[in-house]
Amino acid sequence: MGYSFIRPKKKPKIDSESRMIMLFFLVTIMLIFGFTTYILLKRQSMQNEIVSMQREIESFHAQSREFKKEISRIKRLVQKYDTISINNTLMKESIQNLFDLVPDQITLTKAILDRNGLVLYGVTPSKDVYNYLLLAPLKSVFQRNVTTFYALENGWWRFVSVNEGSIETGDEVEE
Amino acid sequence: MGNIGRYFWPKTALLFYVFEERIYSAFGYIEDGKFDLQEKREIEISKIKEFTEWLDEIRQTYPKTYICAMLDTTNQGAVPGCSKASLEKYGIDAALVHTLCVEDSWLAYTSLVEMKWFEQKFKDVEFDLLYSPFVLLYRKSLPLLDSEPSLFLLHQKGVAFLAVFSQNRLWYAQVLVIGTAQDEDLSAEGGHGGLSFDLEMIDEEVESISDIDLLGEFREEIEQKNPEENESAFELLEYNLNLFEEMKGALSRFYHDERYDHDFIERVTIFDMDDLGNDLVRYIEDELFMQAALHSFDPIEVMSSLVAADLKA
């Protein structure tokens, strides 16, 4: 119940100066909130990025390990290839030398060169020709030499010479 | 929290009333249903600009400042009852007055024209609350009210607001305009009809009221004092007698006007904004055989409680 003849007029709650100050504070608070939110979002995004980058790094590490393995495998292959190539060259030279060793009097019918050694089949006019002209150089190459002679009707000798020992032979490339 | 509220969103009020060409004002905070007085100022009405400047200064600092004043016009009053019919019953044109129903029991009214005139007098002031002296008188009288009617008088220089109240009820109200010998002389000189009459004729037959030997034996004692003091003492005496006569007339109207309910009044309480002295109390006790008491009255103090109540609602 009022005691006045008139009703009080509505008043502004705050004056213009206070309104400005409040507006300033409001804007400042909003900026702070906005900036904080931005920082938090950025931080979250960076954390996600870090996690993703860590995964990527791990994946790169794995890939790197794979590549290193591959490289070392290839290196080994190259080394093997080189070794084989050298061996083959040596072998070629050895075979060339071997065939150079075979005298004209002796005729080879078959030659088997494998990992274990060299098996020669042939015909010699005499055991001595074989022993002096072929076996001597074979002995210098192989550690063990076993020769078996078979007499032919014409007086010549068929022989089978099995040579085992140090001679290196070319091999397939192993992975 | 209260201090923060006071700092950021203070609710304040400026209360004022005009008395003897001076504006008596007070400024304070309204908190917890109370008016917390901060500053009081007295400004001459001729320096009204000073008052409005102070008001502007307050409003700039405290935009939520309510301006409250006591309406000191004479064409106002109060009647029992709260309906339009009550006004008609006492011969008041409802179209010409602004009314306020108090306690759902009685109606305070004021002349619309005079209220506008008052607002116009302070045209730079936006009023929020305007109080009738009868409302202030009622508020001040509240602790003294009981079931029996009592007469209450709010006196300010030249005018008195008389009301008969009992608990939650108004029995009678009247504005008493108290003339002085000077006023009577002035009105007679003007001679514009109405209440004026030919003083020359009267002078021969009737003594001026100031010439009547009211003091009797006390005259000599008073005359021994300073002549200026004597003059003011006589003026006060005359003024008191006029007020007493007006009061008696009002009482007579209360007892004899059939439109009012009446009961025997034993108690008179005078609230004085001026400096009446105890003579009036003595007259009432000696001549009317009623208990009388005189209290000082500060409209600011009463308005403070009303403002707090009005703005809390």
XYZ file of C-alpha atoms in Angstrom:
488
model
C 0.000 0.000 0.000
C 1.420 3.366 -0.995
C 1.320 6.574 0.995
C 2.148 8.886 -1.859
C -0.181 10.739 -4.227
C 1.971 9.636 -7.161
C 3.796 6.447 -8.090
C 7.589 6.491 -8.266
C 9.025 6.587 -11.762
C 11.179 3.776 -13.056
C 14.857 4.471 -12.546
C 17.826 3.325 -14.559
C 19.642 0.758 -12.478
C 23.106 2.001 -13.300
C 24.483 5.284 -14.572
C 26.195 5.676 -17.927
C 29.677 5.688 -16.400
C 29.074 2.447 -14.520
C 27.459 1.013 -17.651
C 30.646 1.818 -19.601
C 32.805 0.268 -16.894
C 30.604 -2.813 -16.781
C 30.659 -3.035 -20.576
C 34.423 -2.771 -20.481
C 34.624 -5.507 -17.854
C 32.155 -7.629 -19.795
C 34.155 -7.260 -23.007
C 37.386 -7.979 -21.108
C 35.871 -11.055 -19.475
C 34.507 -12.202 -22.825
C 37.933 -11.697 -24.412
C 39.597 -13.598 -21.590
C 37.033 -16.399 -21.907
C 37.368 -16.379 -25.673
C 41.142 -16.429 -25.501
C 41.106 -19.146 -22.828
C 38.713 -21.212 -24.932
C 40.924 -20.655 -27.987
C 44.017 -21.680 -26.003
C 42.251 -24.771 -24.630
C 41.006 -25.776 -28.078
C 44.436 -25.117 -29.550
C 46.036 -27.129 -26.765
C 43.585 -29.977 -27.343
C 44.219 -29.825 -31.079
C 47.984 -29.761 -30.502
C 47.730 -32.704 -28.120
C 45.797 -34.602 -30.794
C 48.410 -33.548 -33.325
C 51.192 -34.705 -30.996
C 49.488 -38.090 -30.571
C 48.990 -38.386 -34.314
C 52.588 -37.300 -34.949
C 53.842 -39.773 -32.362
C 51.932 -42.490 -34.198
C 53.376 -41.241 -37.479
C 56.876 -41.224 -35.959
C 56.348 -44.772 -34.734
C 55.124 -45.744 -38.173
C 58.177 -44.029 -39.722
C 60.424 -45.822 -37.253
C 58.825 -49.121 -38.226
C 59.174 -48.225 -41.887
C 62.764 -47.193 -41.260
C 63.452 -50.491 -39.561
C 61.891 -52.265 -42.549
C 63.975 -50.195 -44.947
C 67.129 -50.851 -42.919
C 66.374 -54.574 -43.018
C 65.754 -54.305 -46.742
C 68.949 -52.312 -47.222
C 70.976 -54.802 -45.200
C 69.349 -57.652 -47.156
C 70.151 -55.925 -50.408
C 73.670 -55.244 -49.147
C 74.004 -58.899 -48.288
C 72.660 -59.841 -51.717
C 75.069 -57.427 -53.354
C 77.893 -58.847 -51.296
C 76.752 -62.378 -52.155
C 76.385 -61.387 -55.769
C 79.876 -59.923 -55.728
C 81.229 -63.027 -54.021
C 79.442 -65.285 -56.506
C 80.536 -63.118 -59.345
C 84.127 -63.289 -58.143
C 83.775 -66.990 -57.478
C 82.260 -67.551 -60.904
C 85.080 -65.590 -62.472
C 87.517 -67.615 -60.482
C 85.595 -70.747 -61.383
C 85.592 -69.740 -65.028
C 89.258 -69.071 -64.833
C 89.745 -72.350 -62.957
C 87.751 -74.260 -65.541
C 89.624 -72.462 -68.266
C 92.837 -73.326 -66.500
C 91.566 -76.834 -65.963
C 90.761 -77.317 -69.605
C 94.095 -75.703 -70.388
C 95.623 -78.373 -68.149
C 94.116 -81.162 -70.143
C 96.799 -82.287 -72.610
C 96.056 -83.015 -76.211
C 96.682 -86.740 -75.708
C 93.797 -86.998 -73.299
C 90.206 -86.693 -74.437
C 87.538 -85.695 -71.935
C 84.160 -87.258 -72.560
C 82.332 -85.777 -69.626
C 83.044 -83.350 -66.812
C 80.861 -82.766 -63.760
C 81.714 -79.796 -61.675
C 79.667 -79.493 -58.505
C 79.917 -78.219 -54.961
C 81.840 -81.218 -53.815
C 84.366 -81.237 -56.524
C 85.147 -82.148 -60.092
C 84.444 -85.446 -61.754
C 86.167 -86.013 -65.083
C 85.405 -88.773 -67.546
C 87.762 -89.334 -70.424
C 90.172 -91.456 -72.396
C 93.946 -91.454 -72.005
C 96.491 -93.320 -74.074
C 98.240 -94.461 -70.923
C 98.072 -94.111 -67.204
C 101.366 -92.282 -67.211
C 100.153 -89.651 -69.603
C 97.221 -89.145 -67.285
C 99.325 -89.177 -64.125
C 101.968 -86.831 -65.409
C 100.025 -84.490 -67.542
C 96.624 -84.236 -65.818
C 96.751 -85.568 -62.306
C 99.673 -83.370 -61.290
C 97.854 -80.090 -61.925
C 94.634 -81.566 -60.471
C 96.435 -82.387 -57.280
C 97.606 -78.793 -57.004
C 93.989 -77.668 -57.141
C 92.065 -80.389 -55.216
C 92.897 -81.897 -51.871
C 91.768 -85.434 -52.688
C 92.033 -87.102 -56.034
C 90.735 -90.572 -56.762
C 91.129 -91.963 -60.269
C 89.779 -95.184 -61.588
C 91.024 -96.620 -64.911
C 89.240 -99.015 -67.212
C 91.219 -100.671 -69.963
C 89.896 -100.319 -73.510
C 90.331 -102.836 -76.387
C 92.694 -100.557 -78.273
C 95.028 -100.306 -75.295
C 93.864 -96.939 -74.156
C 92.453 -96.300 -70.751
C 89.029 -94.938 -69.866
C 89.297 -93.037 -66.638
C 87.016 -91.528 -64.059
C 88.735 -88.899 -61.931
C 86.944 -87.744 -58.762
C 88.528 -84.609 -57.250
C 87.296 -83.231 -53.996
C 88.660 -80.405 -52.037
C 89.104 -76.649 -51.912
C 87.932 -75.473 -55.280
C 85.061 -73.028 -54.960
C 82.145 -73.276 -57.280
C 79.543 -70.681 -58.187
C 76.190 -71.006 -56.422
C 72.703 -69.667 -56.744
C 72.029 -66.434 -54.965
C 70.367 -67.152 -51.644
C 68.082 -64.693 -50.047
C 27.033 -7.809 -0.275
C 25.127 -4.801 1.048
C 28.145 -2.571 0.582
C 28.687 -3.858 -2.953
C 24.998 -3.253 -3.689
C 25.315 0.247 -2.233
C 28.389 0.863 -4.353
C 27.116 -0.446 -7.660
C 23.336 -0.123 -7.534
C 22.502 2.244 -4.700
C 18.896 3.129 -4.127
C 18.804 6.629 -2.754
C 16.250 9.272 -1.965
C 16.170 13.002 -1.664
C 13.472 14.209 0.687
C 12.456 17.781 1.032
C 9.798 20.169 2.195
C 9.346 23.892 2.005
C 8.921 25.884 5.162
C 9.081 29.642 5.558
C 10.714 30.233 2.165
C 13.398 27.656 2.799
C 13.852 24.210 1.354
C 14.757 21.651 3.974
C 16.218 18.621 2.266
C 17.894 15.385 3.171
C 19.694 12.790 1.130
C 20.304 9.170 2.047
C 20.462 5.542 1.033
C 17.479 3.237 1.145
C 18.611 -0.098 2.474
C 16.856 -2.981 4.176
C 13.604 -1.027 4.308
C 15.285 1.901 6.076
C 16.394 5.363 5.087
C 20.024 5.880 5.984
C 20.479 9.648 6.215
C 23.734 10.927 4.717
C 23.373 14.669 4.335
C 20.985 17.457 5.223
C 20.825 20.847 3.531
C 18.801 24.008 3.959
C 18.492 26.216 0.900
C 16.536 29.406 0.467
C 13.753 28.984 -2.052
C 15.058 32.048 -3.914
C 18.197 29.993 -4.567
C 16.261 27.110 -6.076
C 18.936 26.749 -8.741
C 21.389 25.746 -6.050
C 18.936 23.054 -4.994
C 18.431 21.730 -8.538
C 22.190 21.709 -9.106
C 22.652 19.619 -5.992
C 19.887 17.341 -7.204
C 21.547 16.953 -10.625
C 24.835 16.187 -8.935
C 23.147 13.474 -6.857
C 21.366 12.062 -9.892
C 24.573 11.849 -11.862
C 26.227 9.917 -9.070
C 23.148 7.920 -8.087
C 20.800 7.446 -11.046
C 18.395 5.517 -8.879
C 17.490 8.490 -6.726
C 13.866 9.043 -5.752
C 12.659 12.565 -5.168
C 10.110 12.860 -2.414
C 8.389 15.919 -1.064
C 5.708 17.014 1.323
C 2.912 18.758 -0.491
C 2.384 21.972 1.449
C -0.600 23.357 -0.426
C -3.650 24.435 1.530
C -6.373 23.089 -0.717
C -6.149 19.561 0.490
C -7.771 17.441 3.090
C -8.917 14.037 4.132
C -12.274 12.360 4.465
C -13.409 9.109 6.070
C -14.095 6.299 3.603
C -12.272 5.323 0.469
C -14.933 5.600 -2.218
C -15.893 8.339 -4.627
C -19.149 8.607 -2.743
C -17.198 9.705 0.324
C -15.943 12.734 -1.578
C -19.415 13.547 -2.804
C -20.734 13.209 0.734
C -18.418 15.983 1.910
C -19.072 18.183 -1.114
C -15.776 17.626 -2.884
C -15.716 17.453 -6.687
C -13.793 14.251 -7.468
C -12.831 15.591 -10.886
C -10.867 18.436 -9.339
C -8.866 16.470 -6.810
C -6.215 13.802 -6.713
C -6.892 11.170 -4.090
C -5.068 8.527 -2.126
C -6.743 5.770 -0.162
C -4.920 5.140 3.105
C -5.277 1.875 5.034
C -8.434 1.138 2.991
C -10.117 3.389 5.506
C -9.801 7.028 4.612
C -9.030 9.232 1.683
C -6.407 11.966 1.465
C -7.007 14.404 -1.360
C -5.404 17.448 -2.854
C -6.424 19.949 -5.454
C -5.190 18.843 -8.881
C -4.431 22.410 -9.835
C -2.406 23.046 -6.707
C -0.527 19.792 -7.099
C 0.394 20.774 -10.670
C 1.289 24.212 -9.429
C 3.575 22.680 -6.818
C 5.216 20.482 -9.479
C 5.532 23.520 -11.712
C 7.222 25.466 -8.903
C 9.954 22.807 -8.999
C 9.818 22.294 -12.751
C 13.367 20.910 -12.933
C 12.543 18.280 -10.349
C 10.935 15.007 -11.356
C 8.899 14.000 -8.352
C 8.587 10.348 -7.476
C 6.623 10.570 -4.263
C 4.397 13.356 -2.992
C 3.073 13.125 0.522
C 0.052 14.748 2.011
C 0.661 16.376 5.417
C -2.320 14.347 6.633
C -0.485 11.154 5.717
C 2.603 12.393 7.554
C 0.435 13.343 10.517
C -1.194 9.906 10.490
C 2.185 8.166 10.299
C 3.544 10.224 13.179
C 0.386 9.646 15.213
C 0.284 5.883 14.667
C 2.028 4.949 17.953
C -0.394 7.189 19.872
C -3.614 5.849 18.368
C -6.072 3.804 20.351
C -9.735 2.891 20.017
C -10.881 6.319 21.226
C -10.625 9.239 18.797
C -7.960 11.829 19.498
C -7.252 15.125 17.898
C -3.938 15.575 16.141
C -2.628 18.824 14.841
C 0.296 19.304 12.516
C 1.335 22.901 12.723
C 3.546 24.845 10.385
C 3.780 28.599 10.151
C 0.397 29.998 9.079
C -1.308 26.682 8.522
C -2.251 23.653 10.568
C -3.482 20.271 9.488
C -6.021 18.987 11.945
C -7.259 15.420 12.021
C -9.175 13.221 14.394
C -7.833 9.693 14.312
C -8.457 6.487 16.157
C -6.941 3.127 15.324
C -7.199 2.567 11.532
C -9.815 5.272 11.261
C -10.105 8.909 10.345
C -13.029 10.741 11.893
C -12.436 14.258 10.761
C -9.869 16.399 8.984
C -9.463 20.047 8.210
C -6.813 22.481 7.085
C -6.653 25.498 9.355
C -5.315 28.708 7.899
C -4.089 30.825 10.797
C -4.105 34.543 10.245
C -2.054 37.151 12.091
C -2.894 40.751 12.765
C -0.555 41.744 9.940
C -2.289 39.406 7.531
C -5.631 40.814 8.507
C -4.358 44.365 7.962
C -2.973 43.450 4.571
C -6.123 41.719 3.464
C -8.154 44.683 4.612
C -5.942 47.123 2.691
C -6.395 45.081 -0.465
C -10.143 45.329 -0.156
C -10.891 42.800 -2.854
C -14.184 41.629 -1.415
C -14.485 38.074 -0.075
C -13.540 38.104 3.568
C -12.397 41.735 3.582
C -14.429 44.298 5.391
C -14.267 47.986 6.207
C -11.640 48.344 8.942
C -12.389 52.038 9.462
C -15.843 51.155 10.602
C -14.558 48.360 12.778
C -11.769 50.466 14.286
C -14.319 52.712 15.853
C -16.351 49.902 17.321
C -14.039 46.935 17.742
C -10.549 46.852 19.200
C -7.862 45.104 17.206
C -7.151 41.680 18.648
C -3.646 42.831 19.490
C -5.138 45.597 21.694
C -7.196 43.257 23.805
C -5.804 42.862 27.277
C -5.228 39.141 27.109
C -2.359 39.053 29.513
C -3.991 40.907 32.351
C -1.618 40.948 35.284
C 1.240 39.594 33.217
C 1.326 42.660 30.969
C 3.501 44.717 33.276
C 5.952 41.901 33.709
C 6.269 41.470 29.952
C 6.514 45.178 29.280
C 9.563 45.444 31.477
C 11.456 43.374 28.889
C 12.928 44.542 25.610
C 10.232 46.202 23.385
C 11.206 43.989 20.407
C 10.817 40.879 22.478
C 7.483 42.202 23.711
C 6.292 42.686 20.161
C 7.255 39.173 19.140
C 5.712 37.780 22.333
C 2.475 39.587 21.507
C 2.540 38.323 17.960
C 3.064 34.774 19.160
C 0.298 35.157 21.704
C -2.051 36.473 19.067
C -1.036 33.727 16.682
C -1.639 31.093 19.348
C -5.040 32.543 20.107
C -5.967 32.533 16.441
C -4.832 28.941 16.131
C -6.762 28.090 19.263
C -9.872 29.728 17.858
C -9.464 27.886 14.541
C -9.064 24.653 16.425
C -12.136 25.348 18.488
C -14.076 26.117 15.314
C -12.902 22.854 13.770
C -13.908 20.941 16.889
C -17.278 22.610 16.805
C -17.728 21.584 13.164
C -16.696 18.029 14.033
C -19.272 17.843 16.818
C -22.084 19.526 14.938
C -21.686 18.428 11.326
C -24.066 15.532 10.884
C -22.030 14.107 8.015
C -19.299 13.056 10.433
C -19.508 10.361 13.055
C -18.528 11.945 16.313
C -17.394 10.898 19.690
C -16.031 12.764 22.656
C -12.390 13.771 22.257
C -10.271 13.907 25.355
C -6.797 14.102 23.977
C -5.082 16.615 21.740
C -1.590 16.089 20.366
C 0.129 18.950 18.618
C 3.044 18.296 16.304
C 4.850 21.523 15.733
C 7.208 22.354 12.896
C 7.635 25.928 14.137
C 8.002 27.278 17.655
C 4.555 27.521 19.142
C 5.444 27.412 22.808
C 3.325 25.902 25.558
C 0.604 28.570 25.625
C -1.588 26.684 23.223
C -1.348 23.561 25.349
C -2.359 25.622 28.371
C -5.331 27.142 26.562
C -6.535 23.722 25.477
C -6.177 22.287 28.957
C -7.710 25.316 30.704
C -10.495 26.177 28.322
C -11.384 22.917 26.625
C -10.525 20.665 29.556
C -8.670 18.252 27.298
C -5.329 16.592 27.737
C -2.830 18.242 25.445
C 0.724 17.490 24.464
C 3.140 19.306 22.238
C 5.811 17.534 20.223
C 8.227 18.797 17.650
C 7.738 17.470 14.143
C 10.365 16.829 11.523
C 8.769 15.989 8.161
C 12.082 14.515 6.964
C 12.036 11.958 9.749
C 8.456 10.885 8.949
C 9.034 10.944 5.204
C 12.088 8.730 5.752
C 9.944 5.955 7.165
C 7.279 6.429 4.460
C 9.804 6.449 1.625
C 11.395 3.254 2.879
C 7.951 1.614 3.090
C 6.802 2.945 -0.304
C 9.918 1.922 -2.182
C 10.036 -1.481 -0.537
C 6.502 -2.249 -1.742
